[in-house]
Coordinates of C-alpha atoms and ligand atoms in Angstrom, one line a residue:
X803 CA 304.2 27.5 -49.2
X804 CA 301.8 25.4 -48.0
X805 CA 302.3 22.4 -49.8
X806 CA 299.3 20.3 -48.3
X807 CA 297.0 23.2 -48.8
X808 CA 298.0 23.9 -52.8
X809 CA 298.1 20.5 -53.5
X810 CA 294.7 19.8 -52.2
X811 CA 293.3 23.0 -54.0
X812 CA 294.2 21.8 -57.3
X813 CA 292.9 18.3 -56.5
X814 CA 290.2 18.7 -59.2
X815 CA 292.3 19.8 -62.0
X816 CA 294.6 16.5 -61.1
X817 CA 291.2 14.3 -61.5
X818 CA 290.2 16.0 -64.3
X819 CA 293.7 15.1 -66.3
X820 CA 293.5 11.5 -64.9
X821 CA 289.8 11.4 -66.0
X822 CA 290.8 12.6 -69.4
X823 CA 293.7 10.4 -70.2
X824 CA 292.1 7.2 -68.9
X825 CA 289.4 7.9 -71.8
X826 CA 292.2 7.3 -74.4
X827 CA 294.5 4.4 -73.4
X828 CA 297.7 4.2 -75.9
X829 CA 299.8 1.3 -76.0
X830 CA 303.8 1.0 -75.9
X831 CA 306.1 3.5 -77.1
X832 CA 303.4 5.1 -79.6
X833 CA 301.2 7.9 -77.5
X834 CA 300.7 10.5 -79.8
X835 CA 297.2 11.5 -78.3
X836 CA 298.9 11.4 -74.5
X837 CA 301.9 13.1 -75.3
X838 CA 299.6 15.8 -77.2
X839 CA 297.6 16.0 -74.0
X840 CA 300.7 16.1 -71.7
X841 CA 302.4 18.8 -73.8
X842 CA 298.9 21.3 -74.0
X843 CA 298.9 20.8 -70.2
X844 CA 302.8 21.9 -70.2
X845 CA 302.2 25.0 -72.7
X846 CA 299.3 26.0 -70.2
X847 CA 301.7 26.0 -67.5
X848 CA 304.5 28.0 -69.7
X849 CA 306.9 24.8 -68.9
X850 CA 309.4 24.3 -71.5
X851 CA 310.0 20.8 -72.9
X852 CA 311.4 18.4 -75.5
X853 CA 309.6 15.9 -77.1
X854 CA 309.7 13.0 -79.4
X855 CA 312.4 11.1 -76.8
X856 CA 311.7 7.7 -77.3
X857 CA 309.1 8.6 -79.7
X858 CA 306.3 9.7 -77.4
X859 CA 308.3 10.6 -74.4
X860 CA 308.8 14.2 -73.0
X861 CA 311.4 15.7 -71.0
X862 CA 310.6 19.4 -69.2
X863 CA 312.1 21.6 -67.4
X864 CA 311.6 23.8 -64.5
X865 CA 314.6 26.1 -63.7
X866 CA 314.9 27.4 -60.1
X867 CA 317.7 29.7 -58.7
X868 CA 321.4 29.1 -58.7
X869 CA 323.0 28.7 -55.2
X870 CA 326.0 31.0 -54.1
X871 CA 328.5 28.7 -56.0
X872 CA 326.5 29.3 -59.4
X873 CA 325.9 25.3 -58.9
X874 CA 322.6 23.7 -59.4
X875 CA 321.6 20.2 -58.8
X876 CA 318.8 18.6 -60.7
X877 CA 315.9 15.8 -59.7
X878 CA 314.5 14.2 -62.5
X879 CA 310.7 13.1 -61.9
X880 CA 309.4 9.8 -63.8
X881 CA 305.7 9.2 -64.8
X882 CA 305.0 6.6 -67.1
X883 CA 302.1 6.9 -69.2
X884 CA 301.2 3.9 -71.7
X885 CA 298.0 2.1 -71.1
X886 CA 297.2 -1.9 -71.8
X887 CA 295.5 -3.7 -74.5
X888 CA 292.7 -4.9 -72.1
X889 CA 288.9 -3.9 -73.0
X890 CA 287.9 -1.9 -70.0
X891 CA 284.7 -3.2 -67.9
X892 CA 285.0 -1.1 -64.7
X893 CA 281.5 0.7 -65.4
X894 CA 283.5 4.1 -64.6
X895 CA 281.5 7.1 -66.3
X896 CA 284.8 8.3 -68.1
X897 CA 285.9 4.4 -69.1
X898 CA 288.4 4.1 -72.1
X899 CA 286.3 4.0 -75.6
X900 CA 289.4 2.9 -77.7
X901 CA 289.5 -1.0 -76.3
X902 CA 292.6 -0.3 -74.3
X903 CA 292.7 0.5 -70.5
X904 CA 294.7 2.4 -68.2
X905 CA 294.3 -0.7 -65.9
X906 CA 297.9 -0.1 -64.2
X907 CA 297.3 3.4 -63.0
X908 CA 299.9 5.3 -65.6
X909 CA 296.8 7.7 -65.7
X910 CA 297.3 8.7 -62.5
X911 CA 301.0 8.7 -62.3
X912 CA 300.8 11.5 -65.5
X913 CA 298.1 13.6 -63.5
X914 CA 300.3 13.4 -60.4
X915 CA 303.6 14.5 -62.0
X916 CA 301.3 17.4 -64.0
X917 CA 300.3 18.5 -60.4
X918 CA 303.4 18.5 -59.2
X919 CA 304.8 20.4 -62.1
X920 CA 302.4 23.3 -61.2
X921 CA 302.9 23.9 -57.9
X922 CA 306.4 23.7 -58.7
X923 CA 306.6 26.1 -61.4
X924 CA 304.3 28.3 -59.6
X925 CA 307.1 28.5 -56.8
X926 CA 310.2 28.1 -58.7
X927 CA 312.1 30.9 -57.4
X928 CA 311.6 29.4 -54.1
X929 CA 314.1 26.6 -54.5
X930 CA 317.5 25.8 -55.8
X931 CA 318.5 23.7 -59.0
X932 CA 316.3 22.1 -61.8
X933 CA 313.9 19.7 -61.5
X934 CA 313.2 17.6 -64.8
X935 CA 309.7 16.3 -65.6
X936 CA 310.1 12.9 -67.4
X937 CA 307.1 11.7 -68.9
X938 CA 307.8 7.9 -70.3
X939 CA 306.3 5.9 -72.6
X940 CA 306.4 1.9 -73.0
X941 CA 306.5 0.6 -69.7
X942 CA 304.0 -2.0 -69.9
X943 CA 306.5 -3.1 -73.0
X944 CA 308.5 -2.8 -75.0
X945 CA 310.6 -0.2 -72.3
X946 CA 310.6 3.2 -72.7
X947 CA 313.1 4.1 -69.8
X948 CA 316.0 2.6 -71.6
X949 CA 315.4 4.4 -74.8
X950 CA 314.6 7.7 -73.4
X951 CA 318.3 7.3 -71.3
X952 CA 319.9 6.6 -74.6
X953 CA 318.5 9.7 -76.0
X954 CA 319.9 11.9 -73.1
X955 CA 316.9 12.1 -71.2
X956 CA 318.8 12.5 -68.3
X957 CA 321.5 15.1 -69.6
X958 CA 321.6 18.6 -70.4
X959 CA 321.5 19.1 -67.2
X960 CA 322.5 16.3 -66.2
X961 CA 320.1 14.6 -63.6
X962 CA 321.6 13.7 -60.1
X963 CA 318.8 11.8 -58.3
X964 CA 315.6 10.4 -59.8
X965 CA 312.1 10.1 -58.2
X966 CA 309.2 8.1 -59.4
X967 CA 306.1 6.2 -57.7
X968 CA 303.5 3.6 -58.6
X969 CA 299.9 3.5 -57.2
X970 CA 299.1 0.3 -55.5
X971 CA 295.8 -1.5 -54.4
X972 CA 297.3 -4.8 -53.6
X973 CA 299.7 -4.7 -50.6
X974 CA 297.6 -4.8 -47.6
X975 CA 300.3 -3.2 -45.4
X976 CA 299.9 0.3 -47.5
X977 CA 297.1 2.2 -46.2
X978 CA 295.3 4.4 -48.4
X979 CA 297.0 7.8 -48.8
X980 CA 300.0 6.4 -47.3
X981 CA 303.1 4.9 -49.1
X982 CA 305.2 1.6 -49.4
X983 CA 308.6 2.2 -49.3
X984 CA 312.0 0.2 -49.6
X985 CA 315.6 1.5 -48.5
X986 CA 317.3 -0.7 -50.9
X987 CA 315.8 -3.6 -53.5
X988 CA 312.5 -3.5 -53.9
X989 CA 311.2 -5.2 -57.3
X990 CA 313.0 -7.7 -59.3
X991 CA 314.6 -7.8 -62.8
X992 CA 312.6 -9.3 -65.7
X993 CA 314.3 -11.5 -68.2
X994 CA 313.1 -13.7 -70.8
X995 CA 313.7 -16.6 -73.0
X996 CA 312.4 -19.0 -75.6
X997 CA 314.0 -22.3 -75.9
X998 CA 313.5 -24.6 -78.5
X999 CA 314.5 -28.6 -78.0
X1000 CA 315.1 -30.1 -81.3
X1001 CA 314.9 -34.0 -81.9
X1002 CA 313.8 -36.1 -84.6
X1003 CA 310.2 -36.8 -85.7
X1004 CA 309.3 -40.1 -86.0
X1005 CA 306.1 -42.8 -85.7
X1006 CA 304.8 -42.8 -82.3
X1007 CA 305.1 -46.5 -82.4
X1008 CA 308.9 -46.2 -83.2
X1009 CA 310.7 -43.9 -80.9
X1010 CA 313.8 -45.6 -81.5
X1011 CA 313.8 -44.1 -84.9
X1012 CA 313.4 -40.7 -84.1
X1013 CA 314.7 -38.4 -81.0
X1014 CA 311.6 -37.6 -78.9
X1015 CA 311.5 -33.6 -77.8
X1016 CA 308.8 -34.4 -75.6
X1017 CA 310.7 -36.8 -73.3
X1018 CA 313.2 -34.6 -73.4
X1019 CA 311.4 -31.5 -72.4
X1020 CA 309.7 -32.9 -69.3
X1021 CA 313.3 -33.7 -68.3
X1022 CA 314.0 -29.9 -68.8
X1023 CA 311.2 -28.5 -67.2
X1024 CA 311.9 -30.4 -63.8
X1025 CA 315.7 -30.1 -64.0
X1026 CA 315.5 -26.2 -64.5
X1027 CA 313.3 -25.8 -61.2
X1028 CA 316.2 -27.3 -59.3
X1029 CA 318.1 -24.4 -60.2
X1030 CA 316.1 -22.6 -57.8
X1031 CA 315.4 -24.9 -55.3
X1032 CA 318.7 -26.3 -55.2
X1033 CA 321.8 -24.1 -56.3
X1034 CA 320.5 -20.4 -55.5
X1035 CA 320.2 -19.2 -51.7
X1036 CA 316.8 -20.2 -49.8
X1037 CA 317.0 -16.9 -48.8
X1038 CA 317.2 -15.1 -52.3
X1039 CA 314.2 -14.7 -54.2
X1040 CA 314.5 -16.0 -57.5
X1041 CA 312.2 -17.4 -60.0
X1042 CA 312.0 -19.4 -63.0
X1043 CA 308.7 -20.1 -64.8
X1044 CA 307.8 -21.6 -68.1
X1045 CA 304.7 -20.0 -69.1
X1046 CA 304.5 -21.2 -72.6
X1047 CA 305.0 -24.9 -74.2
X1048 CA 304.3 -25.8 -77.8
X1049 CA 304.8 -29.0 -80.1
X1050 CA 303.5 -31.9 -81.6
X1051 CA 300.4 -32.7 -83.9
X1052 CA 299.4 -35.9 -83.9
X1053 CA 298.7 -38.2 -80.8
X1054 CA 300.5 -41.0 -82.8
X1055 CA 303.7 -38.9 -84.3
X1056 CA 307.1 -38.0 -82.4
X1057 CA 307.6 -34.4 -83.1
X1058 CA 310.8 -32.6 -84.5
X1059 CA 310.8 -30.0 -82.0
X1060 CA 309.3 -28.4 -79.1
X1061 CA 309.1 -24.7 -78.1
X1062 CA 308.8 -23.0 -74.8
X1063 CA 308.5 -19.5 -73.5
X1064 CA 309.3 -18.5 -70.0
X1065 CA 310.6 -15.8 -67.7
X1066 CA 313.4 -15.8 -65.0
X1067 CA 313.1 -13.1 -62.2
X1068 CA 315.8 -12.3 -59.7
X1069 CA 317.0 -9.5 -57.2
X1070 CA 320.2 -9.9 -57.2
X1071 CA 322.6 -9.8 -60.4
X1072 CA 324.9 -12.5 -59.4
X1073 CA 321.3 -14.7 -59.4
X1074 CA 320.6 -13.2 -62.6
X1075 CA 324.0 -14.2 -64.4
X1076 CA 324.1 -17.6 -62.4
X1077 CA 320.5 -18.8 -63.7
X1078 CA 321.1 -17.9 -66.9
X1079 CA 324.8 -19.9 -67.1
X1080 CA 323.1 -22.9 -65.3
X1081 CA 319.9 -22.8 -67.4
X1082 CA 322.3 -23.4 -70.5
X1083 CA 324.7 -25.7 -69.0
X1084 CA 321.4 -27.9 -67.4
X1085 CA 319.8 -27.8 -71.0
X1086 CA 323.0 -28.7 -73.0
X1087 CA 323.5 -31.7 -70.6
X1088 CA 320.1 -33.2 -70.7
X1089 CA 319.5 -32.7 -74.5
X1090 CA 323.1 -34.4 -75.3
X1091 CA 322.3 -37.0 -73.2
X1092 CA 319.1 -37.8 -74.8
X1093 CA 320.2 -37.3 -78.3
X1094 CA 318.9 -34.0 -78.8
X1095 CA 319.6 -30.5 -79.4
X1096 CA 318.5 -27.3 -78.4
X1097 CA 318.4 -23.6 -78.9
X1098 CA 317.9 -21.1 -76.2
X1099 CA 317.3 -17.3 -77.0
X1100 CA 317.6 -15.5 -73.6
X1101 CA 316.7 -11.8 -73.0
X1102 CA 317.8 -9.5 -70.5
X1103 CA 314.7 -7.6 -69.5
X1104 CA 314.4 -4.8 -66.9
X1105 CA 316.7 -4.7 -64.3
X1106 CA 316.0 -5.1 -60.6
X1107 CA 315.0 -1.8 -59.1
X1108 CA 317.0 -0.9 -56.0
X1109 CA 316.6 2.3 -54.3
X1110 CA 319.3 4.8 -53.1
X1111 CA 319.6 4.2 -49.0
X1112 CA 320.3 7.8 -48.2
X1113 CA 318.2 9.3 -50.7
X1114 CA 315.0 7.2 -49.9
X1115 CA 315.7 8.5 -45.8
X1116 CA 315.2 11.9 -47.2
X1117 CA 312.1 11.2 -49.3
X1118 CA 310.9 9.4 -45.9
X1119 CA 311.1 12.2 -44.2
X1120 CA 309.5 14.5 -46.9
X1121 CA 306.6 12.2 -47.4
X1122 CA 306.2 12.0 -43.5
X1123 CA 305.3 16.0 -43.8
X1124 CA 302.6 15.3 -46.2
X1125 CA 301.0 12.4 -44.9
X1126 CA 302.3 11.5 -41.4
X1127 CA 304.7 8.9 -40.3
X1128 CA 302.0 6.4 -39.6
X1129 CA 300.9 6.2 -43.1
X1130 CA 304.5 5.1 -44.0
X1131 CA 304.9 1.1 -44.5
X1132 CA 308.7 0.4 -44.4
X1133 CA 309.1 -2.4 -47.3
X1134 CA 312.2 -4.6 -45.9
X1135 CA 312.0 -7.5 -48.2
X1136 CA 311.2 -7.0 -52.0
X1137 CA 307.7 -7.3 -52.1
X1138 CA 307.1 -8.6 -55.5
X1139 CA 308.9 -10.3 -58.4
X1140 CA 307.4 -8.2 -61.0
X1141 CA 309.7 -5.9 -63.1
X1142 CA 309.4 -2.1 -63.8
X1143 CA 311.7 -0.1 -66.0
X1144 CA 311.9 2.4 -63.7
X1145 CA 314.8 0.5 -62.7
X1146 CA 317.0 1.4 -65.7
X1147 CA 316.8 5.2 -64.4
X1148 CA 318.0 4.0 -61.2
X1149 CA 320.8 2.0 -62.5
X1150 CA 322.1 5.2 -63.9
X1151 CA 321.2 7.8 -61.0
X1152 CA 320.7 6.9 -57.4
X1153 CA 317.3 7.7 -56.7
X1154 CA 313.8 6.4 -55.1
X1155 CA 310.7 4.8 -56.5
X1156 CA 307.4 4.3 -54.0
X1157 CA 303.9 2.9 -53.6
X1158 CA 301.4 4.9 -53.1
X1159 CA 298.4 3.4 -51.4
X1160 CA 295.1 4.1 -53.3
X1161 CA 293.1 0.9 -52.7
X1162 CA 289.3 2.4 -53.1
X1163 CA 288.1 0.6 -49.7
X1164 CA 284.3 1.3 -50.6
X1165 CA 284.7 -1.0 -53.6
X1166 CA 282.6 -4.4 -52.5
X1167 CA 285.3 -6.2 -54.8
X1168 CA 288.9 -5.5 -55.3
X1169 CA 290.4 -6.5 -58.3
X1170 CA 294.5 -6.2 -58.8
X1171 CA 296.4 -4.2 -61.4
X1172 CA 296.0 -5.3 -65.4
X1173 CA 292.7 -6.7 -64.7
X1174 CA 289.7 -5.3 -66.9
X1175 CA 287.9 -3.9 -63.6
X1176 CA 290.5 -2.3 -62.2
X1177 CA 289.8 0.6 -60.2
X1178 CA 291.8 2.9 -57.6
X1179 CA 290.7 5.5 -55.3
X1180 CA 291.7 8.9 -57.1
X1181 CA 291.2 11.1 -54.1
X1182 CA 294.8 10.2 -53.2
X1183 CA 296.2 11.7 -56.5
X1184 CA 296.6 15.1 -54.9
X1185 CA 298.9 13.4 -52.1
X1186 CA 301.3 11.7 -54.6
X1187 CA 301.8 15.7 -56.2
X1188 CA 302.3 16.9 -52.6
X1189 CA 304.8 14.5 -51.7
X1190 CA 306.6 15.1 -55.2
X1191 CA 306.8 18.7 -54.3
X1192 CA 308.1 18.8 -50.7
X1193 CA 310.4 16.0 -51.8
X1194 CA 311.7 18.8 -54.1
X1195 CA 312.2 21.2 -52.0
X1196 CA 313.8 19.2 -49.4
X1197 CA 316.5 17.9 -51.7
X1198 CA 317.1 21.0 -53.8
X1199 CA 317.0 23.3 -51.2
X1200 CA 319.6 21.5 -48.6
X1201 CA 322.8 23.3 -48.9
X1202 CA 324.9 20.2 -47.9
X1203 CA 322.9 17.6 -50.3
X1204 CA 321.1 15.5 -47.6
Ligands
ZN101 ZN1 301.6 -2.4 -65.2
ZN102 ZN1 302.2 -0.3 -64.1

């Protein structure tokens, strides 16, 4: 099959899916209308699926041929489907009418995967093995990948390799219609914490009668930053951010407690563990030294996103057949300390996640992902579908693997 031509031919349909989905973004794991829309499209293509996985997740299966030994490999391709609680201000004719917004491009991801599904179903006699289409809710929170895995999304048949993409408009090196790809670590882990610094309230004029959690907090905040700057390797990217701090009621009273919330971002698992331990030790030392106490609630969020080297080489070659090698930007270092829950799939199964460049160069001003004015160029969507299809054929039809 001529993949480029075939994908280009269904471009209008891919854009129609995207625009339809764009009108009614839903949040978290609860995406009833979106899931219904995807299921209708799958029904039309005669592709069987299971739904209700992690609430609104859908896993569809396209079965190709068996090889001589009767064995089948299975490739999983994932698209996230959820929007954000942002009121859209793009002025697009197909703007959302429900106060939520597809401000991250997940409407595009879902449409791209539907486009790939259509072509793969049509050509199911032309490849060996299976393609599993994983439509995932909750990427923006609380996380849909992990519960989908727990509900066996990667089993029956077992997925051997995973593939996924994210539309990107912010990385300058990724041209419109090109891709950004990393043969290794690409995005950070994203943990979060709530830290309570406990003292003893007293009159502001009589600090000796209480224990001041405000001055303890000041020490703690400065000290925590030295974990990254003095205790982890300068070459490793790590971030500790305290984004929220609350406490006190009156200018002349020392409060009982200060509450802080923050996030820890790391690329290496070793650093993630180390920072967590050192945070606890440091906070303990400072609080005890200053007669206070603390309570730290630390939650492991999305793990770091790490691509498999060999499989990513294959995806690189497949993508080059569609868009040309000059449109492929190889990401040498992790590009963002942002998290992405595709990482859970990639912890379970080797695979590749890449960015699809979709900056709309015609816009007067560019707005980043999660902005109420965020717009991407939907003219690249069919290329995403074509890369998925080409990658599927190259992976499944290679008898030796790759
Ligand atoms: Zn997002
Ligand atoms: Zn996103």
